[in-house]
């Protein structure tokens, strides 16, 4: 069953059509790749799913519900968590505090309970549970050693991982990863590929992955959607997509342009 | 262990202060009372500005509003004082929450201007209710009596302020360590990411305004019955700017920064005045008209110079001195340790 379904989604910025009549289905439990050359509209799709951008046309259904009727801050409660292409960690909070914020929608006490703090057993318990879960996820992603560090002092690859952890800790049903391998070397990327697969099985999530590293995409994705200039140009298994002439042309075209510039 | 002991000794010293200070230092108690009430407002403002990143240049208005609510409850309606003070906080919080909504659409300079605007408007509006606030002539709130003790002297009032401060420090620390405090920092650092974590900007920004107005309202209530004279005109731009200076000077986002900043700025003018007077009396440059004038005005000059130095060299605020001192001490100790005890392989 499709957990996420976009149909006819169009996003315009003034004259630019960033996403053009996009139809896409993400099956529950899959690792689904969303690829395409720079400026194809991939991040814009993520921002539609986060409810930052209002599509001019089209519908988005998540888990049988009309996603477009929710506020940006309600999306994570439905079960969609995300990372950002340009890391958006909270600089004033340590790594584990960032993961505490990642669980914000699960921590259910209000302002007055917060004011009384540890005096209330239910606040103590909620905080303890959140801390334990944060540690579990940090350990799973192999970054527990950085728990007390402030994110801006960490290497870019580690920051990317912290963002991944912050999204995962919210117990999402669908996790959106925008270029998680950026800033990582080949062996770190290989490790990340394994982690994403293990995560999918262990936490029973669906993954929508935007990534320029083709070896990563081809090795772990079960389905791939290819975009170019806002349009979907191909859809299928990695083998099908790689053999698709339109895809080859889109990527070759990019290389030709780069070759001309060189 | 030693740290706890230090805290206990420090607190005992603070408690004993009004008892042991001689008559001639009455002015010091008066300044301390004032500084600690301002510190309460600054703690709240630091949650709003330091943690949640929402600037306010009109915070004295909430203090004034709290002062008049507390006076109205106690002296017009006849509610017991100890009950009026927290109520004044809550009523101010509702006003702060309401004013948080127009602030939602604004940020940075625009928010600064808007808050400046309501800081100006609220005293004007209070002024219209002459039966309650006395208009520009003001009113005279009563001296509070608790458990048969009259809090008429600055020394007695010191304890009232201290108890309130301790409770409100505890609450502020709880909030900062909670999901609410983390949400404030999150929305300050990245509004997009905060929303993706389920933090509603409208809910938490207005909440930050409400909490900070609560602190201002409580302090205003104490202020009214300490000064025993209030007029809407007293809660204008001057105090708002003083509050803002305090949190920047002391350290943005921390409770200790607000307190240190309030004490520093509260006592600094008196300190520089003493220096200024002794310079004038020293007879140095007695024949130089120019230098005599510099000495005469050195009070303001010194205050200004010290403020500039702190902002230049301690951008994280005065509380950062403490951290810097500890780092310096640690490295010195380690260096000394290496020289004194030649260690082999561990
Ligand atoms: N907020 C915005 N305002 C105006 N134009 C935008 C905005 N966001 C995206 N665009 C434009 O929409 C198009 C698609 O951008 P998008 O960021 O979705 O591409 P992408 O596929 O993620 O590319 P990349 O691989 O470089 O990250 C681009 O032409 C971009 O300039
Ligand atoms: Mg992108």
PDB file of N, CA, C and O and ligand atoms in Angstrom, chain A residues 11-14 16-19 34-47 53 85 178-179 210-212 227 229-230 254, ligand 1:
ATOM      1  N   UNK A  11       4.354  23.375  -8.118  1.00  0.00           N
ATOM      2  CA  UNK A  11       4.782  24.480  -7.256  1.00  0.00           C
ATOM      3  C   UNK A  11       5.405  25.555  -8.123  1.00  0.00           C
ATOM      4  O   UNK A  11       6.300  25.273  -8.920  1.00  0.00           O
ATOM      5  N   UNK A  12       4.918  26.773  -7.975  1.00  0.00           N
ATOM      6  CA  UNK A  12       5.464  27.877  -8.761  1.00  0.00           C
ATOM      7  C   UNK A  12       6.077  28.916  -7.840  1.00  0.00           C
ATOM      8  O   UNK A  12       5.556  29.199  -6.763  1.00  0.00           O
ATOM      9  N   UNK A  13       7.221  29.460  -8.260  1.00  0.00           N
ATOM     10  CA  UNK A  13       7.798  30.636  -7.583  1.00  0.00           C
ATOM     11  C   UNK A  13       7.830  31.741  -8.619  1.00  0.00           C
ATOM     12  O   UNK A  13       8.710  31.738  -9.481  1.00  0.00           O
ATOM     13  N   UNK A  14       6.877  32.645  -8.575  1.00  0.00           N
ATOM     14  CA  UNK A  14       6.804  33.670  -9.609  1.00  0.00           C
ATOM     15  C   UNK A  14       6.692  32.989 -10.963  1.00  0.00           C
ATOM     16  O   UNK A  14       5.770  32.213 -11.206  1.00  0.00           O
ATOM     17  N   UNK A  16       8.963  30.812 -12.185  1.00  0.00           N
ATOM     18  CA  UNK A  16       9.591  29.485 -12.216  1.00  0.00           C
ATOM     19  C   UNK A  16       8.585  28.407 -11.816  1.00  0.00           C
ATOM     20  O   UNK A  16       7.875  28.560 -10.816  1.00  0.00           O
ATOM     21  N   UNK A  17       8.552  27.337 -12.565  1.00  0.00           N
ATOM     22  CA  UNK A  17       7.761  26.178 -12.143  1.00  0.00           C
ATOM     23  C   UNK A  17       8.751  25.169 -11.559  1.00  0.00           C
ATOM     24  O   UNK A  17       9.463  24.480 -12.283  1.00  0.00           O
ATOM     25  N   UNK A  18       8.845  25.136 -10.238  1.00  0.00           N
ATOM     26  CA  UNK A  18       9.860  24.307  -9.585  1.00  0.00           C
ATOM     27  C   UNK A  18       9.455  22.836  -9.603  1.00  0.00           C
ATOM     28  O   UNK A  18      10.301  21.948  -9.709  1.00  0.00           O
ATOM     29  N   UNK A  19       8.148  22.579  -9.471  1.00  0.00           N
ATOM     30  CA  UNK A  19       7.634  21.215  -9.564  1.00  0.00           C
ATOM     31  C   UNK A  19       6.433  21.272 -10.495  1.00  0.00           C
ATOM     32  O   UNK A  19       5.570  22.131 -10.353  1.00  0.00           O
ATOM     33  N   UNK A  34      14.699   9.725  -4.674  1.00  0.00           N
ATOM     34  CA  UNK A  34      14.195  10.823  -5.504  1.00  0.00           C
ATOM     35  C   UNK A  34      15.435  11.531  -6.030  1.00  0.00           C
ATOM     36  O   UNK A  34      16.166  12.166  -5.260  1.00  0.00           O
ATOM     37  N   UNK A  35      15.700  11.353  -7.333  1.00  0.00           N
ATOM     38  CA  UNK A  35      16.955  11.895  -7.859  1.00  0.00           C
ATOM     39  C   UNK A  35      16.689  12.825  -9.034  1.00  0.00           C
ATOM     40  O   UNK A  35      15.569  12.910  -9.529  1.00  0.00           O
ATOM     41  N   UNK A  36      17.745  13.502  -9.440  1.00  0.00           N
ATOM     42  CA  UNK A  36      17.637  14.424 -10.568  1.00  0.00           C
ATOM     43  C   UNK A  36      18.752  15.442 -10.477  1.00  0.00           C
ATOM     44  O   UNK A  36      19.346  15.640  -9.420  1.00  0.00           O
ATOM     45  N   UNK A  37      19.045  16.078 -11.604  1.00  0.00           N
ATOM     46  CA  UNK A  37      20.132  17.069 -11.621  1.00  0.00           C
ATOM     47  C   UNK A  37      19.839  18.241 -10.683  1.00  0.00           C
ATOM     48  O   UNK A  37      18.715  18.390 -10.200  1.00  0.00           O
ATOM     49  N   UNK A  38      20.819  19.089 -10.466  1.00  0.00           N
ATOM     50  CA  UNK A  38      20.631  20.278  -9.615  1.00  0.00           C
ATOM     51  C   UNK A  38      19.465  21.112 -10.111  1.00  0.00           C
ATOM     52  O   UNK A  38      19.298  21.300 -11.304  1.00  0.00           O
ATOM     53  N   UNK A  39      18.659  21.564  -9.155  1.00  0.00           N
ATOM     54  CA  UNK A  39      17.537  22.430  -9.511  1.00  0.00           C
ATOM     55  C   UNK A  39      16.342  21.695 -10.076  1.00  0.00           C
ATOM     56  O   UNK A  39      15.408  22.311 -10.575  1.00  0.00           O
ATOM     57  N   UNK A  40      16.360  20.361  -9.986  1.00  0.00           N
ATOM     58  CA  UNK A  40      15.270  19.579 -10.571  1.00  0.00           C
ATOM     59  C   UNK A  40      13.963  19.758  -9.795  1.00  0.00           C
ATOM     60  O   UNK A  40      12.885  19.536 -10.331  1.00  0.00           O
ATOM     61  N   UNK A  41      14.061  20.121  -8.515  1.00  0.00           N
ATOM     62  CA  UNK A  41      12.854  20.326  -7.714  1.00  0.00           C
ATOM     63  C   UNK A  41      12.702  19.339  -6.568  1.00  0.00           C
ATOM     64  O   UNK A  41      11.659  19.278  -5.922  1.00  0.00           O
ATOM     65  N   UNK A  42      13.765  18.597  -6.254  1.00  0.00           N
ATOM     66  CA  UNK A  42      13.695  17.564  -5.213  1.00  0.00           C
ATOM     67  C   UNK A  42      13.442  18.167  -3.836  1.00  0.00           C
ATOM     68  O   UNK A  42      12.532  17.753  -3.107  1.00  0.00           O
ATOM     69  N   UNK A  43      14.264  19.141  -3.471  1.00  0.00           N
ATOM     70  CA  UNK A  43      14.074  19.769  -2.148  1.00  0.00           C
ATOM     71  C   UNK A  43      12.732  20.476  -2.061  1.00  0.00           C
ATOM     72  O   UNK A  43      12.127  20.547  -0.986  1.00  0.00           O
ATOM     73  N   UNK A  44      12.275  20.990  -3.191  1.00  0.00           N
ATOM     74  CA  UNK A  44      10.969  21.652  -3.198  1.00  0.00           C
ATOM     75  C   UNK A  44       9.871  20.642  -2.852  1.00  0.00           C
ATOM     76  O   UNK A  44       8.933  20.962  -2.118  1.00  0.00           O
ATOM     77  N   UNK A  45      10.008  19.408  -3.349  1.00  0.00           N
ATOM     78  CA  UNK A  45       9.043  18.365  -2.991  1.00  0.00           C
ATOM     79  C   UNK A  45       9.050  18.141  -1.483  1.00  0.00           C
ATOM     80  O   UNK A  45       8.004  18.077  -0.838  1.00  0.00           O
ATOM     81  N   UNK A  46      10.246  18.074  -0.892  1.00  0.00           N
ATOM     82  CA  UNK A  46      10.345  17.913   0.568  1.00  0.00           C
ATOM     83  C   UNK A  46       9.649  19.065   1.291  1.00  0.00           C
ATOM     84  O   UNK A  46       8.967  18.857   2.286  1.00  0.00           O
ATOM     85  N   UNK A  47       9.847  20.271   0.765  1.00  0.00           N
ATOM     86  CA  UNK A  47       9.244  21.424   1.431  1.00  0.00           C
ATOM     87  C   UNK A  47       7.729  21.464   1.275  1.00  0.00           C
ATOM     88  O   UNK A  47       7.037  22.062   2.091  1.00  0.00           O
ATOM     89  N   UNK A  53       5.893  24.968   1.569  1.00  0.00           N
ATOM     90  CA  UNK A  53       5.458  25.513   0.283  1.00  0.00           C
ATOM     91  C   UNK A  53       4.067  25.002  -0.029  1.00  0.00           C
ATOM     92  O   UNK A  53       3.791  23.818   0.085  1.00  0.00           O
ATOM     93  N   UNK A  85      18.791  19.835   3.527  1.00  0.00           N
ATOM     94  CA  UNK A  85      19.962  19.788   2.641  1.00  0.00           C
ATOM     95  C   UNK A  85      21.118  20.593   3.238  1.00  0.00           C
ATOM     96  O   UNK A  85      22.238  20.107   3.320  1.00  0.00           O
ATOM     97  N   UNK A 178      17.416  14.506   2.982  1.00  0.00           N
ATOM     98  CA  UNK A 178      17.875  15.344   1.867  1.00  0.00           C
ATOM     99  C   UNK A 178      19.401  15.352   1.834  1.00  0.00           C
ATOM    100  O   UNK A 178      20.042  16.026   2.631  1.00  0.00           O
ATOM    101  N   UNK A 179      19.950  14.575   0.931  1.00  0.00           N
ATOM    102  CA  UNK A 179      21.403  14.446   0.746  1.00  0.00           C
ATOM    103  C   UNK A 179      22.144  14.097   2.038  1.00  0.00           C
ATOM    104  O   UNK A 179      23.022  14.842   2.474  1.00  0.00           O
ATOM    105  N   UNK A 210      16.711  11.744  -1.010  1.00  0.00           N
ATOM    106  CA  UNK A 210      17.269  12.574  -2.071  1.00  0.00           C
ATOM    107  C   UNK A 210      18.781  12.491  -1.947  1.00  0.00           C
ATOM    108  O   UNK A 210      19.327  12.702  -0.854  1.00  0.00           O
ATOM    109  N   UNK A 211      19.472  12.138  -3.025  1.00  0.00           N
ATOM    110  CA  UNK A 211      20.915  11.978  -2.914  1.00  0.00           C
ATOM    111  C   UNK A 211      21.564  12.076  -4.291  1.00  0.00           C
ATOM    112  O   UNK A 211      21.026  11.586  -5.281  1.00  0.00           O
ATOM    113  N   UNK A 212      22.722  12.736  -4.325  1.00  0.00           N
ATOM    114  CA  UNK A 212      23.450  12.835  -5.590  1.00  0.00           C
ATOM    115  C   UNK A 212      24.439  11.691  -5.762  1.00  0.00           C
ATOM    116  O   UNK A 212      24.901  11.429  -6.860  1.00  0.00           O
ATOM    117  N   UNK A 227      13.567  13.175 -11.447  1.00  0.00           N
ATOM    118  CA  UNK A 227      12.988  14.454 -11.854  1.00  0.00           C
ATOM    119  C   UNK A 227      13.996  15.243 -12.676  1.00  0.00           C
ATOM    120  O   UNK A 227      15.212  15.107 -12.501  1.00  0.00           O
ATOM    121  N   UNK A 229      13.957  19.402 -14.337  1.00  0.00           N
ATOM    122  CA  UNK A 229      13.201  20.642 -14.545  1.00  0.00           C
ATOM    123  C   UNK A 229      11.787  20.556 -13.983  1.00  0.00           C
ATOM    124  O   UNK A 229      10.837  20.973 -14.642  1.00  0.00           O
ATOM    125  N   UNK A 230      11.654  19.981 -12.784  1.00  0.00           N
ATOM    126  CA  UNK A 230      10.356  19.957 -12.115  1.00  0.00           C
ATOM    127  C   UNK A 230       9.438  18.828 -12.549  1.00  0.00           C
ATOM    128  O   UNK A 230       8.429  18.570 -11.905  1.00  0.00           O
ATOM    129  N   UNK A 254      23.730  17.029 -18.471  1.00  0.00           N
ATOM    130  CA  UNK A 254      24.413  17.783 -17.425  1.00  0.00           C
ATOM    131  C   UNK A 254      25.920  17.690 -17.596  1.00  0.00           C
ATOM    132  O   UNK A 254      26.632  18.686 -17.501  1.00  0.00           O
TER     133      UNK A 254
HETATM  134  N1  LIG C   1      11.949  29.630  -2.127  1.00  0.00           N
HETATM  135  C1  LIG C   1      12.214  29.674  -3.449  1.00  0.00           C
HETATM  136  N2  LIG C   1      12.002  30.807  -4.147  1.00  0.00           N
HETATM  137  C2  LIG C   1      12.260  30.852  -5.484  1.00  0.00           C
HETATM  138  N3  LIG C   1      12.731  29.813  -6.197  1.00  0.00           N
HETATM  139  C3  LIG C   1      12.962  28.653  -5.551  1.00  0.00           C
HETATM  140  C4  LIG C   1      12.716  28.531  -4.142  1.00  0.00           C
HETATM  141  N4  LIG C   1      13.043  27.261  -3.759  1.00  0.00           N
HETATM  142  C5  LIG C   1      13.463  26.641  -4.881  1.00  0.00           C
HETATM  143  N5  LIG C   1      13.419  27.470  -5.951  1.00  0.00           N
HETATM  144  C6  LIG C   1      13.775  27.123  -7.325  1.00  0.00           C
HETATM  145  O1  LIG C   1      13.108  25.951  -7.648  1.00  0.00           O
HETATM  146  C7  LIG C   1      13.937  25.097  -8.428  1.00  0.00           C
HETATM  147  C8  LIG C   1      14.076  23.744  -7.752  1.00  0.00           C
HETATM  148  O2  LIG C   1      14.874  23.884  -6.584  1.00  0.00           O
HETATM  149  P1  LIG C   1      15.163  22.716  -5.584  1.00  0.00           P
HETATM  150  O3  LIG C   1      15.912  23.276  -4.437  1.00  0.00           O
HETATM  151  O4  LIG C   1      13.931  21.975  -5.279  1.00  0.00           O
HETATM  152  O5  LIG C   1      16.130  21.800  -6.436  1.00  0.00           O
HETATM  153  P2  LIG C   1      16.873  20.456  -6.037  1.00  0.00           P
HETATM  154  O6  LIG C   1      16.390  19.410  -6.946  1.00  0.00           O
HETATM  155  O7  LIG C   1      16.742  20.189  -4.590  1.00  0.00           O
HETATM  156  O8  LIG C   1      18.364  20.809  -6.411  1.00  0.00           O
HETATM  157  P3  LIG C   1      19.749  20.450  -5.668  1.00  0.00           P
HETATM  158  O9  LIG C   1      20.102  19.096  -6.107  1.00  0.00           O
HETATM  159  O10 LIG C   1      20.691  21.471  -6.161  1.00  0.00           O
HETATM  160  O11 LIG C   1      19.493  20.547  -4.210  1.00  0.00           O
HETATM  161  C9  LIG C   1      15.244  25.819  -8.616  1.00  0.00           C
HETATM  162  O12 LIG C   1      15.213  26.485  -9.845  1.00  0.00           O
HETATM  163  C10 LIG C   1      15.255  26.809  -7.485  1.00  0.00           C
HETATM  164  O13 LIG C   1      15.977  27.951  -7.820  1.00  0.00           O
END
